[in-house]
XYZ file of C-alpha atoms in Angstrom:
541
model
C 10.893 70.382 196.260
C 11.728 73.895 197.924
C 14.014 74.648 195.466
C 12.153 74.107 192.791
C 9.810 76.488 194.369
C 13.018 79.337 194.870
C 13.455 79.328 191.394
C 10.451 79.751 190.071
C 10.258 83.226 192.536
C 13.495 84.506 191.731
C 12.329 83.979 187.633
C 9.079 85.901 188.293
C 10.801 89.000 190.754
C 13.948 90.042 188.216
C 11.442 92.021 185.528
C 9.761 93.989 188.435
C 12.650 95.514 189.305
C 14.422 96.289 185.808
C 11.468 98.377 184.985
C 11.437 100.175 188.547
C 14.768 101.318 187.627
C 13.842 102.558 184.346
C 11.821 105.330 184.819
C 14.302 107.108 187.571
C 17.091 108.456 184.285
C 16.740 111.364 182.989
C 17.046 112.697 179.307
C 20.751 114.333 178.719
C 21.588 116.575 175.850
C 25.381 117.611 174.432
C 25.889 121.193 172.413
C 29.454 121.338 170.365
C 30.303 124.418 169.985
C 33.420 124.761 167.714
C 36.159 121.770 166.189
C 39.479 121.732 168.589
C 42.410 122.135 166.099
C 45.922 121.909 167.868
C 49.090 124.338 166.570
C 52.696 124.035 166.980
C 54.040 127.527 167.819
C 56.735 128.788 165.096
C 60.512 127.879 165.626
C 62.773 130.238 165.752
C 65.766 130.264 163.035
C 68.739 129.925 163.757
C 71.459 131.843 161.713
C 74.940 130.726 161.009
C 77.906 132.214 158.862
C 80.538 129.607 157.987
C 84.287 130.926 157.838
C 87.617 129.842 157.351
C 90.098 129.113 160.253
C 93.092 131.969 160.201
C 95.965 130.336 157.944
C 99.081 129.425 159.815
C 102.090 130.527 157.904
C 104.748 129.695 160.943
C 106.825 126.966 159.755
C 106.821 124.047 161.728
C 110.309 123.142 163.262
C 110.071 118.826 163.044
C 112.728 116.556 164.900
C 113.154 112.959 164.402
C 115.254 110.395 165.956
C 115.774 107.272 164.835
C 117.196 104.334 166.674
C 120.083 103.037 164.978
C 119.535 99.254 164.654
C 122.560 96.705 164.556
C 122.007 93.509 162.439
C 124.139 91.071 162.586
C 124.223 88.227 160.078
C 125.577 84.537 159.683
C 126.055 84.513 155.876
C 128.445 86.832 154.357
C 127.354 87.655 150.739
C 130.270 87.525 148.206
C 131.309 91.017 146.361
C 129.421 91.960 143.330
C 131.709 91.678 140.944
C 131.053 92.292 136.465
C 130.940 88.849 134.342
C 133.700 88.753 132.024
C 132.075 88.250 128.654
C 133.819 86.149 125.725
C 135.569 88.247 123.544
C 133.628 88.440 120.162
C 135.402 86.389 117.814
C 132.727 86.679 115.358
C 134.505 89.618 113.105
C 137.979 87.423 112.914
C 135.727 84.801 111.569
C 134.042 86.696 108.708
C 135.456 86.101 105.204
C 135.632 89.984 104.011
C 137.457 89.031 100.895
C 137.701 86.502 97.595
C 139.047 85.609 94.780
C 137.178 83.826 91.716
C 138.608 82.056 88.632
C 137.531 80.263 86.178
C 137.861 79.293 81.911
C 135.013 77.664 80.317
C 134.440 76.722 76.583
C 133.834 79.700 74.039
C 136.895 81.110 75.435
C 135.526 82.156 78.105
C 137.233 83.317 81.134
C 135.405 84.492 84.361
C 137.206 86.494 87.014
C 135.750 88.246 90.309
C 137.258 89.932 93.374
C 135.706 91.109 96.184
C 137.476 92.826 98.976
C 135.480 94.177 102.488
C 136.640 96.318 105.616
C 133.579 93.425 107.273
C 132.275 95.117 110.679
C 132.816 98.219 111.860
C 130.883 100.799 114.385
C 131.388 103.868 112.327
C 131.676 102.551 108.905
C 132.324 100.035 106.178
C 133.377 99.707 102.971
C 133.552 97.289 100.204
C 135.045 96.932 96.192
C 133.605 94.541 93.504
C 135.088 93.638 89.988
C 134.426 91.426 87.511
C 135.116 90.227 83.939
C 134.187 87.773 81.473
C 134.030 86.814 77.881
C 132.988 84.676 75.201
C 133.229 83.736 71.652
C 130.669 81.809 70.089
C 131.055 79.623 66.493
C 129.151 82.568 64.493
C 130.874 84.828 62.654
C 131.089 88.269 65.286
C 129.332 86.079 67.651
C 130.938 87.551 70.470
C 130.556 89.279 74.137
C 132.236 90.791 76.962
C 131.582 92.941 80.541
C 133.095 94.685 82.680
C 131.932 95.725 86.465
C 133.587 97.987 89.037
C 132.009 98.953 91.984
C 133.288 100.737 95.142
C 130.666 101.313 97.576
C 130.617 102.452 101.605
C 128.746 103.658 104.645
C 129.210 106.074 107.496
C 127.124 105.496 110.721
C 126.500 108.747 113.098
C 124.861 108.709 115.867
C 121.806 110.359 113.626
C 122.360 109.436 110.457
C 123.301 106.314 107.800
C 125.444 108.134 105.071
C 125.941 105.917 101.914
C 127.832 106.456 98.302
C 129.015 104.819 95.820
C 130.759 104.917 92.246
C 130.521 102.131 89.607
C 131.625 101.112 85.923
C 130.009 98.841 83.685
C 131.172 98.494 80.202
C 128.803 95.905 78.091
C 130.310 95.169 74.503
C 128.724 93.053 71.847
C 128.384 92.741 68.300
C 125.516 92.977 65.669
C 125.541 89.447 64.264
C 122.109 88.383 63.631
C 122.211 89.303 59.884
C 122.389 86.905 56.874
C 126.040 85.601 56.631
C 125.997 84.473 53.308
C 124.686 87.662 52.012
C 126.378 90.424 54.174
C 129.744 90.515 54.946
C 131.305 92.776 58.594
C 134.491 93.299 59.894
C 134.606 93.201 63.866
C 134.304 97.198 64.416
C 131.207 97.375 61.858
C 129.445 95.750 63.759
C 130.846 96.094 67.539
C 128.846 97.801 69.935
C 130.428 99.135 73.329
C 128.084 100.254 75.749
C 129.825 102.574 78.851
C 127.743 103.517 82.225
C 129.308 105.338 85.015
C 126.797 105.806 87.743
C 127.419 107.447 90.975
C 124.456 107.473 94.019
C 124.786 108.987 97.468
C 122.293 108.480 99.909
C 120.767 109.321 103.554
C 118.954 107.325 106.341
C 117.692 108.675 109.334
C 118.675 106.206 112.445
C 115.145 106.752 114.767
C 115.475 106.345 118.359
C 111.904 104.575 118.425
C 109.094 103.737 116.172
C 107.201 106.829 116.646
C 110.225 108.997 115.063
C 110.152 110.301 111.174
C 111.990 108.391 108.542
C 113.220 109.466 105.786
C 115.675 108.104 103.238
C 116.985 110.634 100.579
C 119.142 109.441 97.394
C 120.404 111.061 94.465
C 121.786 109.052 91.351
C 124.117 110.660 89.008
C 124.388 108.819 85.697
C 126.275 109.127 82.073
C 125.555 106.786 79.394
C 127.174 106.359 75.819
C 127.830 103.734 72.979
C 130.149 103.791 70.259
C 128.175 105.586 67.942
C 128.697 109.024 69.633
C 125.198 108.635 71.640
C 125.106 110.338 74.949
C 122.934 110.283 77.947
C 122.788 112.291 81.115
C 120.575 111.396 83.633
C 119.571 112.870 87.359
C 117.474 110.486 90.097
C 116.101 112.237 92.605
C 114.270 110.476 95.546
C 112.605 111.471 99.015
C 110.686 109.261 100.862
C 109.233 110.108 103.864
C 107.399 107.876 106.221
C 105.664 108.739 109.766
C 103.755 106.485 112.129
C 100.569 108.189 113.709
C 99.513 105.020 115.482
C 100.303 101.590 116.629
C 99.246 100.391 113.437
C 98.520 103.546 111.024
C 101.196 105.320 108.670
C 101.450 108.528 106.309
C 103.970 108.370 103.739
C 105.026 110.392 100.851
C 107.623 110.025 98.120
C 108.600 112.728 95.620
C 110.742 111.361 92.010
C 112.072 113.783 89.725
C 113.928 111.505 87.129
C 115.498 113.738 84.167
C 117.303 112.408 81.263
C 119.064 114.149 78.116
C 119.937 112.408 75.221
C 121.991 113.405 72.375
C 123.658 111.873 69.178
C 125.843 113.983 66.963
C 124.419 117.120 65.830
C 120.726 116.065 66.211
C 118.476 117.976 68.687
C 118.357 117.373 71.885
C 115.227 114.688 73.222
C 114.825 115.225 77.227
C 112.761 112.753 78.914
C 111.603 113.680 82.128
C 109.463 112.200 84.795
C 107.775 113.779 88.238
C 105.667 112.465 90.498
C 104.681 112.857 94.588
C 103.044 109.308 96.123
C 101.756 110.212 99.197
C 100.071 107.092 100.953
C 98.407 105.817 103.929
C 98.871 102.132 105.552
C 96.932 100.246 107.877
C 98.473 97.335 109.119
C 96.780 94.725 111.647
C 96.845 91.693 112.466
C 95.763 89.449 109.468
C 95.179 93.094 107.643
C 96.721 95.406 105.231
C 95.910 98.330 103.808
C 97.983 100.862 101.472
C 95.961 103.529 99.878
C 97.527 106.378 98.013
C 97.303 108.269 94.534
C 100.129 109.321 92.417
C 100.251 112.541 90.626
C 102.416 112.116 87.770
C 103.973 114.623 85.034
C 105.887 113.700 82.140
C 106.832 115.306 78.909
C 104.341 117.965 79.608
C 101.700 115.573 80.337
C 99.821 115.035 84.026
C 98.448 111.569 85.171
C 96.374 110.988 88.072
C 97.154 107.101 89.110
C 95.822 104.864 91.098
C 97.926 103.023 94.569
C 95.737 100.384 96.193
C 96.732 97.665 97.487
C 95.210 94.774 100.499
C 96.158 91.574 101.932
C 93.368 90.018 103.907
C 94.204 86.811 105.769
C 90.673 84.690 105.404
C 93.085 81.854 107.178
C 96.014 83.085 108.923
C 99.388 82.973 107.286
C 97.829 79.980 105.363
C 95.173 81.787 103.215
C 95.600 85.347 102.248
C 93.343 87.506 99.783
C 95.567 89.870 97.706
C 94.192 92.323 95.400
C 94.882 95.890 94.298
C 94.703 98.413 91.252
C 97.703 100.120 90.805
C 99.486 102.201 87.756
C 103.039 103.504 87.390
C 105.368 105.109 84.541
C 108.111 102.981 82.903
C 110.570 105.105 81.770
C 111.680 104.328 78.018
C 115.226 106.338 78.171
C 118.026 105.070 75.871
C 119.935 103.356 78.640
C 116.793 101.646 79.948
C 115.913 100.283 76.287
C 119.728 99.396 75.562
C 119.495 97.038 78.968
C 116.288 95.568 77.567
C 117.850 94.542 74.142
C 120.910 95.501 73.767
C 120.868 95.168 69.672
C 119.120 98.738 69.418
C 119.470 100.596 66.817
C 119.724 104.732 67.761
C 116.881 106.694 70.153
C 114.791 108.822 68.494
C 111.689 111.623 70.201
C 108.340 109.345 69.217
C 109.628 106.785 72.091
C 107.125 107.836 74.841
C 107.147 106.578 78.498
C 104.544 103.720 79.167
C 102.280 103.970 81.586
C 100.762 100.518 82.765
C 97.829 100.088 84.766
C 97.172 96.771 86.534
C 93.574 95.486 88.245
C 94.608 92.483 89.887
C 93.413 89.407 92.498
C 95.454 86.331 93.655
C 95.996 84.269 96.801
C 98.955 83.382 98.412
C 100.083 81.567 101.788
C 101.618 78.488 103.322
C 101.285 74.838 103.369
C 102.556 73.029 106.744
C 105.827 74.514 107.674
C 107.745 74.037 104.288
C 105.294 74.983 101.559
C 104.467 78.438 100.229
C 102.611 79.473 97.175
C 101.614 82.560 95.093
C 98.918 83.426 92.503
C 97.695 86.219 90.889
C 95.183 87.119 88.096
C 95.705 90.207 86.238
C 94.042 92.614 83.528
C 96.930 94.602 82.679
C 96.641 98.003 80.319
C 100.233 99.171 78.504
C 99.713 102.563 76.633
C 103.130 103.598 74.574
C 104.578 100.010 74.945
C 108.024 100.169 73.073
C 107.995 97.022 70.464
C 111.252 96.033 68.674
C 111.257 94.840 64.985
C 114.102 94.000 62.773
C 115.486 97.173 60.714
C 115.283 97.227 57.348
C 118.888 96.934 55.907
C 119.973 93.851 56.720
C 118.083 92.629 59.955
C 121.241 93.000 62.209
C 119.793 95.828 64.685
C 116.384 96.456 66.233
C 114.373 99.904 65.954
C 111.980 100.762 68.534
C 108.302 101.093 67.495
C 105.774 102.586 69.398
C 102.325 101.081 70.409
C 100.000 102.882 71.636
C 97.249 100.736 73.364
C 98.190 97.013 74.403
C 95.708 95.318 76.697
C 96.280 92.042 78.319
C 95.511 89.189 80.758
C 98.446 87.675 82.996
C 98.429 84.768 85.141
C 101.185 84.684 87.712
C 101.866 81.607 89.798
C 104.605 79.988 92.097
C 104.699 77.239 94.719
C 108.070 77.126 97.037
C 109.416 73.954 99.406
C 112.444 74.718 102.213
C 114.132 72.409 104.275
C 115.999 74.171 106.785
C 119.524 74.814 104.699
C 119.542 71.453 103.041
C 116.928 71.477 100.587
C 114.541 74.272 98.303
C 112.579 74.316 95.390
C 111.056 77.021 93.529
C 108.524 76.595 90.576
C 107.382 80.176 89.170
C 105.710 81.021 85.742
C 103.974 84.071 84.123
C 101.541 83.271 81.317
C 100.236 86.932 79.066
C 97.136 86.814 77.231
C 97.989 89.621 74.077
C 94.624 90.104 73.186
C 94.212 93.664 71.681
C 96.780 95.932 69.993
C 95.498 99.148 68.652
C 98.534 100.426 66.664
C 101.044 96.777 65.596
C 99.147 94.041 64.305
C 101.344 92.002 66.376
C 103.675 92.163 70.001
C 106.580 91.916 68.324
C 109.220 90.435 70.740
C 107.211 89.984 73.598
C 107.041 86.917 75.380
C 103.566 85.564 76.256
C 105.024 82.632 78.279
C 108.268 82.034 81.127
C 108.536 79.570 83.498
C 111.550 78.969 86.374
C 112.205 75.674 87.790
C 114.634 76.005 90.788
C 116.638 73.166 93.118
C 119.339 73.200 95.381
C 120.396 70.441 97.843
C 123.432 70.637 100.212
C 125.339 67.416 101.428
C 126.367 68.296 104.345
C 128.544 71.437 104.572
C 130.874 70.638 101.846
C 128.848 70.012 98.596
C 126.114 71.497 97.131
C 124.644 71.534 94.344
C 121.879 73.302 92.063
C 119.865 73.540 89.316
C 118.013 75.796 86.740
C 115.753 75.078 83.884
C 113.828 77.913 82.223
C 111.164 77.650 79.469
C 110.582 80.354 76.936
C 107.992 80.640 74.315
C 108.494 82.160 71.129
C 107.446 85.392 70.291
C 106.486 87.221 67.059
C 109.045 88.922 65.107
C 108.476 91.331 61.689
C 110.786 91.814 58.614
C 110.152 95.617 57.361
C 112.707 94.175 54.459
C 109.867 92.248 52.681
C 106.874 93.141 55.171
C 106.551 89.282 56.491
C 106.243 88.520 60.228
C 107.005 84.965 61.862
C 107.249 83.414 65.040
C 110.441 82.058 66.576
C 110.452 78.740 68.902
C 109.853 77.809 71.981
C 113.063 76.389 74.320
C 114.573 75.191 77.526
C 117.145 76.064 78.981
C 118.749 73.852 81.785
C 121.806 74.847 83.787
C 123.210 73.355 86.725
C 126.323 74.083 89.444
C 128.004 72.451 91.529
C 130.676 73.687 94.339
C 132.743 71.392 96.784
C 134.286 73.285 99.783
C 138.461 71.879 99.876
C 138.696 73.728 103.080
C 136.957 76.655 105.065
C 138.373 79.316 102.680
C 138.414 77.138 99.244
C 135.952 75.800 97.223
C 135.721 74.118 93.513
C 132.798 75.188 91.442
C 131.796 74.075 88.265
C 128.501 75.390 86.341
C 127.001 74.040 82.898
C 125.010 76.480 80.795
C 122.592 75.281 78.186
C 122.396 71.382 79.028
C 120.032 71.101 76.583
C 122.083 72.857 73.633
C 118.962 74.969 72.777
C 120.271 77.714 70.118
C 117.109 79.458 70.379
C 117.084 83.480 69.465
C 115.615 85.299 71.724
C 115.548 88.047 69.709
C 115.066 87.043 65.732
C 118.669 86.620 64.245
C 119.914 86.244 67.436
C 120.859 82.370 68.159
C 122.316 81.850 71.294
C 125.279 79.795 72.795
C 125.255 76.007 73.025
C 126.184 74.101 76.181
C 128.503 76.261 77.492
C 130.800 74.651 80.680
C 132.827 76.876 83.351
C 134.887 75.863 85.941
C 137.534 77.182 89.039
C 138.112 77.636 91.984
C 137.407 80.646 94.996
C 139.642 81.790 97.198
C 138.301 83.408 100.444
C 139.913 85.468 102.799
């Protein structure tokens, strides 16, 4: 009960005093009388000038010394010593030289040599002949040629020097008239065609691939029959080729190609042809590019023409793109006619040069690891085609007409199979769609069809043998004797050889011409040999 009675005192005394102590504090005012700001005082700066240490020019006196070290070792290496190499027998083995004989039917003999100075580091040389002969069962139905050819090279450490000299004579005889009509002795109607051609040559030998290279020639040659016709002509080539980058060339080519031809005491007819081909070629991998133009003058008249040409590989090696446009002279001199058909009768100024102008696309590649094939599509332009009809006397001898537009289509196409050295075919044809002459109503002695079939199989290292069959379609042909124009047939003509090697330096050979017996004319009047068989033997040395 008394604390109960505490409590309640202490509760009622604590507000008593609180207010006591109230009224004893005072009232307390404070006057600011401006805001404190503090200040760094200013540094002071301190200037420096950087220079260069003096340069010591004394030159410093250095010692070394190096403790010489003894090794001593177990194994004893042998002397170096140079491998002997095998002498090269290679050169003794070559076969430099031969001899070829042979008689056939048609009295016709066959007879080559060949003789080689084989390898050499400074140079080499070689000579070529041959002859042969026939006689056929027509009246003047005979042929012969002749071919000498001595040709060599000089190696310097620069240069590849190159010449060489060579005779052909080519005889045959105008026989394609009517027989029963006309009547020739042998030098009426023989014709004896002589060629003497002599070429020299450089070749740069570049130290790398990034070096110029150039390959100058010059081709001297003289050309006559035996009706006092005469032909002088000058070759001149220079080709030039530079590679910029890995895979970027410049090239350039300039062709002056002069001719004069005279017969008797008629005028003069020159036939000249210029022309620079510069070029530039991109090649890369599963690319090619060659783009160029080629200015060309002849007979006082200028051509721009075209020089494009690119392989694309849409597969590679197995599918390739080719296409191109390009255009080019063919010169129409009175040798190059003569070697076309050699039944031509005389040269005369109105023969112009044709220029030919192709726009073509074609694919080509291989199948597997034997198989390769070829195809092309053309549209193909000849302006001042040369076209050969019949003369008018008796049909014997061919004059050269001129046409001035010919447009066609061509169709090119091969397929190829190799076996190593044992087996390989080859089928090839070219099919020409005439379809527009401006000047000849027809193509007169053109051939709008050929086709190649190829084989050759070797047993082993001592037989071999091969095979040819060729299929020609006739062409048109016009009589100016009674203005009527036909068309002569279509052939084959099969050939196949055969060659047995006796020993390493003889062989038998044996060749059959014309299995078929064909006597087709590939020029009107013209038949040609039946099955003609040769044999003999080759000598090699």
């Amino acid at each position: 009960m008394k604390l109960k009675h505490i409590s309640a005192f202490l509760a009622l005394g604590l507000p008593l005093s609180a207010m006591a102590q109230k009224d004893t504090l005072k009232q307390e005012t404070i006057d600011i009388i401006s805001k404190y700001q503090p200040k760094l005082p200013d540094a002071s700066k301190l200037n420096l000038t950087a220079s260069l240490p003096g340069l010591d020019t004394s030159r410093p006196r250095l010692s070394y010394q190096v403790p010489a070290l003894n090794l001593y070792f177990m194994y004893q290496p042998v002397p170096i010593r140079p491998l002997a190499l095998g002498k090269d027998t290679s050169a003794l083995q070559l076969q430099n030289n031969f001899v070829k004989l042979g008689y056939g039917n048609y009295s016709t003999p066959l007879i080559q040599a060949g003789f080689g100075s084989g390898r050499q580091d400074k140079y080499n040389f070689g000579l070529f002949f041959n002859y042969t002969s026939s006689k056929g069962d027509i009246e003047n139905q005979q042929n012969a040629n002749v071919n000498v050819l001595g040709s060599g090279t000089y190696f310097s450490p620069l240069f590849e020097i190159n010449a060489s000299l060579g005779y052909t004579m080519n005889q045959v005889h105008y026989y394609g008239y009517d027989h029963s009509v006309h009547e020739y002795s042998k030098s009426d109607v023989r014709q004896t065609f002589n060629e003497v051609i002599a070429k020299v040559g450089l070749k740069n030998r570049p130290q790398n691939d990034w070096a110029f290279r150039f390959n100058p020639s010059a081709d001297f040659v003289v050309f006559g029959d035996s009706y006092k016709r005469m032909e002088n002509t000058f070759v001149l080539k220079a080709p030039i080729r530079k590679q910029l980058f890995e895979d970027i060339w410049i090239s350039a080519e300039g062709i002056a190609d002069l001719s004069s031809f005279k017969e008797d005491d008629h005028e003069q007819i020159n036939n000249n042809v210029a022309a620079i081909r510069p070029a530039v070629e991109i090649t890369k991998p599963g690319f090619m590019l060659h783009a160029g133009v080629n200015p060309t003058w002849t007979n006082g008249k200028f051509y721009l023409l075209p020089d494009i040409v690119n392989e694309s590989h849409l597969i590679r090696k197995k599918l390739i793109l080719s296409s191109g446009w390009i255009s080019y002279i063919n010169k129409n001199n009175y040798r190059n006619l003569a070697n076309q058909n050699p039944f031509i009768n005389g040269y005369t100024s109105s023969i112009l040069n044709t220029r030919v102008e192709e726009k073509y696309t074609g694919i080509k590649g291989t199948l597997g690891s034997h198989f390769t094939y070829n195809t092309k599509f053309a549209s193909v332009i000849y302006r001042d085609l040369p076209l050969f009809v019949n003369d008018s006397t008796d049909g014997k001898t061919f004059y050269p007409y001129n046409e001035e537009e010919l447009r066609a289509f061509q169709l090119h196409a091969e397929i190829g199979y190799i076996q190593e050295e044992k087996f390989q075919a080859r089928l090839s044809f070219d099919w020409f769609n005439y379809n527009k002459q401006k000047t000849e109503l027809k193509p007169w002695g053109l051939l709008p069809f050929t086709a190649n079939l190829f084989a050759q199989y070797s047993f082993g290292k001592k037989f071999h043998l091969n095979a040819n069959l060729y299929t020609l379609s006739g062409s048109y042909y016009y009589l100016t004797t009674n203005k009527t124009f036909g068309k002569t047939k279509a052939a084959q003509d099969l050939n196949a050889g055969a060659v047995y090697n006796i020993g390493k330096n003889v062989n038998l050979w044996l060749n059959a011409n014309n299995i078929l017996s064909y006597k087709y004319e590939r020029w009107h009047g013209y038949q040609q040999y039946g099955l003609n068989v040769l044999g003999g033997v080759t000598i090699k040395f």
